[in-house]
């Protein structure tokens, strides 16, 4: 579905993403883990053109993405959920959801609203449709952001540390929504620090360090039988007790 | 007859109120003209075209680095010299018209920075989120960025309007018949400057305080989504 081939991205002298190749298949849940500054966020942002790679190729459904042009249309059916939600503060929850389908997708307003309400119900926030984002809790904001991504009728949703900015008691509600999506067969790629989620929900876990994929495998392989020293060290640091 | 009764006759009051009307008109036209100049210059400063960027930079720096009084005199007294020398065209400029243009050019330089900083202060994540839901650059500006920038710009923008109402008094020096100039005329006529100047004081305050009152109400309404 999404295939990255020899992707690289530098910031100054720092190789944030260093020659990474990665294939996300339909229906698969891929979790990307790694230490801070390992390049995992840059990697997932490259998959939606939020960072333009310096070199390498990106294919979406076997079609090469041309970064020299505006990629917005090519990547329209890839959802993206940000660490800091990035909801539109001057629009109501419902408007946040309908804006993309109506303005970019040409969906009639009424139909877009019906879909939006359905998706809000799915993330348990239908009663917040006419509220502004500022009145929501962090967990609610992120669930709205997920519903907004779903409004694009995405073939895959990319998550960039969706729970890192949340208070601990709100992490569960967001992870539950993500797990439901996974159970329904949605393709997900998730950059996360939630090892429990990765272990339970992921089909494949990718460990990134220094801008490279160091190790990848099933959750059992990664968490119970890590091969590389770097992964062993990382796991010993993040999994307490 | 007291000085008060001699000066504040219905005709003189009407004369002064009309002056206040001109002051307000100058400020409104200068603000509108300045906004157009400011938005163009702000776009030029943020854009990729080097020549446009350089022109906008010079405009902002030259205007902000010189007194407004000088700019008004240059345009009013210097303008006819230029047309005479270049086109052998002699004319007597209308002080209100030329003065308003000068103030608009001045205000535009300050608006440039206002617009630019407001647009750039909108979080980068807003552009990114708009991109992920498929909006084009233009749609993002119109639907996401400018509405948020507008909210931020409103307080300093209203302030600019109030500044312009006060700055319009500079046109009294080139003989434009606005509020301060008319107070001056009445003062000279009745050998009493105090009362006409006090009248002008009250008139300026009525205009500026009314505007800030409505600005605060508008701001509160816009703040609903915060």
mmCIF file of N, CA, C and O in Angstrom, chain A residues 11-52:
data_model
loop_
_atom_site.group_PDB
_atom_site.id
_atom_site.type_symbol
_atom_site.label_atom_id
_atom_site.label_comp_id
_atom_site.label_asym_id
_atom_site.label_seq_id
_atom_site.Cartn_x
_atom_site.Cartn_y
_atom_site.Cartn_z
ATOM 1 N N UNK A 11 18.625 17.003 8.167
ATOM 2 C CA UNK A 11 18.427 18.358 8.690
ATOM 3 C C UNK A 11 19.806 18.879 9.038
ATOM 4 O O UNK A 11 20.385 18.470 10.036
ATOM 5 N N UNK A 12 20.350 19.776 8.200
ATOM 6 C CA UNK A 12 21.726 20.214 8.416
ATOM 7 C C UNK A 12 22.646 19.010 8.272
ATOM 8 O O UNK A 12 22.628 18.326 7.255
ATOM 9 N N UNK A 13 23.435 18.717 9.318
ATOM 10 C CA UNK A 13 24.340 17.580 9.258
ATOM 11 C C UNK A 13 23.712 16.310 9.796
ATOM 12 O O UNK A 13 24.308 15.249 9.740
ATOM 13 N N UNK A 14 22.509 16.448 10.341
ATOM 14 C CA UNK A 14 21.885 15.288 10.987
ATOM 15 C C UNK A 14 21.112 14.472 9.956
ATOM 16 O O UNK A 14 20.272 14.993 9.233
ATOM 17 N N UNK A 15 21.424 13.186 9.909
ATOM 18 C CA UNK A 15 20.664 12.291 9.047
ATOM 19 C C UNK A 15 19.469 11.789 9.841
ATOM 20 O O UNK A 15 19.571 10.839 10.611
ATOM 21 N N UNK A 16 18.321 12.455 9.682
ATOM 22 C CA UNK A 16 17.137 12.066 10.457
ATOM 23 C C UNK A 16 16.595 10.735 9.962
ATOM 24 O O UNK A 16 16.185 9.885 10.739
ATOM 25 N N UNK A 17 16.562 10.583 8.645
ATOM 26 C CA UNK A 17 16.166 9.311 8.043
ATOM 27 C C UNK A 17 17.296 8.928 7.089
ATOM 28 O O UNK A 17 17.680 9.710 6.236
ATOM 29 N N UNK A 18 17.837 7.726 7.304
ATOM 30 C CA UNK A 18 19.054 7.358 6.584
ATOM 31 C C UNK A 18 18.818 6.066 5.784
ATOM 32 O O UNK A 18 18.925 4.968 6.324
ATOM 33 N N UNK A 19 18.461 6.249 4.518
ATOM 34 C CA UNK A 19 18.342 5.114 3.610
ATOM 35 C C UNK A 19 17.379 4.037 4.137
ATOM 36 O O UNK A 19 17.766 2.890 4.330
ATOM 37 N N UNK A 20 16.156 4.447 4.380
ATOM 38 C CA UNK A 20 15.172 3.522 4.945
ATOM 39 C C UNK A 20 14.250 2.978 3.852
ATOM 40 O O UNK A 20 13.727 3.742 3.049
ATOM 41 N N UNK A 21 14.070 1.703 3.816
ATOM 42 C CA UNK A 21 13.081 1.084 2.933
ATOM 43 C C UNK A 21 12.041 0.390 3.799
ATOM 44 O O UNK A 21 12.380 -0.236 4.798
ATOM 45 N N UNK A 22 10.797 0.535 3.396
ATOM 46 C CA UNK A 22 9.714 0.113 4.286
ATOM 47 C C UNK A 22 8.474 -0.131 3.455
ATOM 48 O O UNK A 22 8.177 0.621 2.529
ATOM 49 N N UNK A 23 7.776 -1.207 3.761
ATOM 50 C CA UNK A 23 6.574 -1.532 3.006
ATOM 51 C C UNK A 23 5.435 -1.770 4.001
ATOM 52 O O UNK A 23 5.545 -2.620 4.873
ATOM 53 N N UNK A 24 4.380 -0.989 3.868
ATOM 54 C CA UNK A 24 3.218 -1.199 4.731
ATOM 55 C C UNK A 24 2.119 -1.832 3.889
ATOM 56 O O UNK A 24 1.701 -1.267 2.880
ATOM 57 N N UNK A 25 1.696 -3.026 4.297
ATOM 58 C CA UNK A 25 0.719 -3.774 3.500
ATOM 59 C C UNK A 25 -0.696 -3.456 3.944
ATOM 60 O O UNK A 25 -0.921 -3.001 5.066
ATOM 61 N N UNK A 26 -1.635 -3.745 3.068
ATOM 62 C CA UNK A 26 -3.049 -3.503 3.373
ATOM 63 C C UNK A 26 -3.484 -4.324 4.578
ATOM 64 O O UNK A 26 -3.170 -5.503 4.691
ATOM 65 N N UNK A 27 -4.205 -3.663 5.495
ATOM 66 C CA UNK A 27 -4.744 -4.353 6.649
ATOM 67 C C UNK A 27 -3.745 -4.571 7.769
ATOM 68 O O UNK A 27 -4.069 -5.135 8.812
ATOM 69 N N UNK A 28 -2.531 -4.096 7.558
ATOM 70 C CA UNK A 28 -1.484 -4.350 8.532
ATOM 71 C C UNK A 28 -1.411 -3.222 9.567
ATOM 72 O O UNK A 28 -1.696 -2.071 9.267
ATOM 73 N N UNK A 29 -1.046 -3.585 10.807
ATOM 74 C CA UNK A 29 -0.773 -2.568 11.817
ATOM 75 C C UNK A 29 0.720 -2.606 12.116
ATOM 76 O O UNK A 29 1.241 -3.605 12.600
ATOM 77 N N UNK A 30 1.394 -1.501 11.780
ATOM 78 C CA UNK A 30 2.842 -1.430 11.976
ATOM 79 C C UNK A 30 3.127 -0.405 13.060
ATOM 80 O O UNK A 30 2.650 0.729 12.995
ATOM 81 N N UNK A 31 3.862 -0.792 14.079
ATOM 82 C CA UNK A 31 4.275 0.173 15.095
ATOM 83 C C UNK A 31 5.753 0.467 14.926
ATOM 84 O O UNK A 31 6.559 -0.449 14.734
ATOM 85 N N UNK A 32 6.086 1.742 14.976
ATOM 86 C CA UNK A 32 7.477 2.156 14.849
ATOM 87 C C UNK A 32 7.919 2.680 16.203
ATOM 88 O O UNK A 32 7.333 3.616 16.744
ATOM 89 N N UNK A 33 8.928 2.030 16.772
ATOM 90 C CA UNK A 33 9.417 2.431 18.089
ATOM 91 C C UNK A 33 10.873 2.854 17.966
ATOM 92 O O UNK A 33 11.540 2.573 16.964
ATOM 93 N N UNK A 34 11.354 3.515 18.993
ATOM 94 C CA UNK A 34 12.751 3.934 18.983
ATOM 95 C C UNK A 34 12.950 5.089 19.928
ATOM 96 O O UNK A 34 11.988 5.726 20.348
ATOM 97 N N UNK A 35 14.230 5.377 20.270
ATOM 98 C CA UNK A 35 14.500 6.467 21.207
ATOM 99 C C UNK A 35 14.147 7.834 20.617
ATOM 100 O O UNK A 35 13.968 7.958 19.405
ATOM 101 N N UNK A 36 14.049 8.841 21.478
ATOM 102 C CA UNK A 36 13.813 10.199 21.013
ATOM 103 C C UNK A 36 14.947 10.614 20.075
ATOM 104 O O UNK A 36 16.102 10.303 20.320
ATOM 105 N N UNK A 37 14.587 11.297 19.007
ATOM 106 C CA UNK A 37 15.602 11.771 18.071
ATOM 107 C C UNK A 37 16.116 10.680 17.158
ATOM 108 O O UNK A 37 17.113 10.859 16.464
ATOM 109 N N UNK A 38 15.426 9.545 17.136
ATOM 110 C CA UNK A 38 15.901 8.447 16.297
ATOM 111 C C UNK A 38 15.457 8.614 14.849
ATOM 112 O O UNK A 38 15.898 7.893 13.971
ATOM 113 N N UNK A 39 14.561 9.574 14.597
ATOM 114 C CA UNK A 39 14.117 9.810 13.230
ATOM 115 C C UNK A 39 12.792 9.164 12.889
ATOM 116 O O UNK A 39 12.333 9.224 11.754
ATOM 117 N N UNK A 40 12.138 8.549 13.892
ATOM 118 C CA UNK A 40 10.894 7.846 13.574
ATOM 119 C C UNK A 40 9.770 8.809 13.179
ATOM 120 O O UNK A 40 8.990 8.527 12.272
ATOM 121 N N UNK A 41 9.725 9.998 13.825
ATOM 122 C CA UNK A 41 8.707 10.981 13.438
ATOM 123 C C UNK A 41 8.973 11.519 12.032
ATOM 124 O O UNK A 41 8.054 11.651 11.226
ATOM 125 N N UNK A 42 10.227 11.821 11.756
ATOM 126 C CA UNK A 42 10.573 12.313 10.418
ATOM 127 C C UNK A 42 10.200 11.281 9.369
ATOM 128 O O UNK A 42 9.671 11.615 8.309
ATOM 129 N N UNK A 43 10.453 10.002 9.690
ATOM 130 C CA UNK A 43 10.131 8.927 8.756
ATOM 131 C C UNK A 43 8.640 8.923 8.431
ATOM 132 O O UNK A 43 8.246 8.924 7.261
ATOM 133 N N UNK A 44 7.795 8.969 9.463
ATOM 134 C CA UNK A 44 6.357 8.871 9.202
ATOM 135 C C UNK A 44 5.852 10.150 8.519
ATOM 136 O O UNK A 44 4.939 10.113 7.704
ATOM 137 N N UNK A 45 6.487 11.300 8.836
ATOM 138 C CA UNK A 45 6.098 12.550 8.173
ATOM 139 C C UNK A 45 6.472 12.515 6.691
ATOM 140 O O UNK A 45 5.783 13.087 5.858
ATOM 141 N N UNK A 46 7.578 11.828 6.373
ATOM 142 C CA UNK A 46 7.966 11.678 4.959
ATOM 143 C C UNK A 46 6.897 10.892 4.193
ATOM 144 O O UNK A 46 6.666 11.140 3.014
ATOM 145 N N UNK A 47 6.249 9.937 4.874
ATOM 146 C CA UNK A 47 5.255 9.098 4.195
ATOM 147 C C UNK A 47 4.015 9.900 3.814
ATOM 148 O O UNK A 47 3.188 9.446 3.041
ATOM 149 N N UNK A 48 3.853 11.098 4.397
ATOM 150 C CA UNK A 48 2.736 11.959 3.989
ATOM 151 C C UNK A 48 3.221 13.260 3.360
ATOM 152 O O UNK A 48 2.470 14.237 3.269
ATOM 153 N N UNK A 49 4.497 13.284 2.983
ATOM 154 C CA UNK A 49 5.010 14.471 2.312
ATOM 155 C C UNK A 49 5.079 15.701 3.204
ATOM 156 O O UNK A 49 5.242 16.816 2.717
ATOM 157 N N UNK A 50 4.929 15.523 4.522
ATOM 158 C CA UNK A 50 5.059 16.671 5.419
ATOM 159 C C UNK A 50 6.529 17.057 5.525
ATOM 160 O O UNK A 50 6.857 18.201 5.815
ATOM 161 N N UNK A 51 7.394 16.073 5.313
ATOM 162 C CA UNK A 51 8.799 16.347 5.055
ATOM 163 C C UNK A 51 9.060 15.803 3.661
ATOM 164 O O UNK A 51 8.620 14.709 3.339
ATOM 165 N N UNK A 52 9.747 16.598 2.849
ATOM 166 C CA UNK A 52 10.080 16.119 1.512
ATOM 167 C C UNK A 52 11.424 15.417 1.601
ATOM 168 O O UNK A 52 12.417 16.014 2.000
#
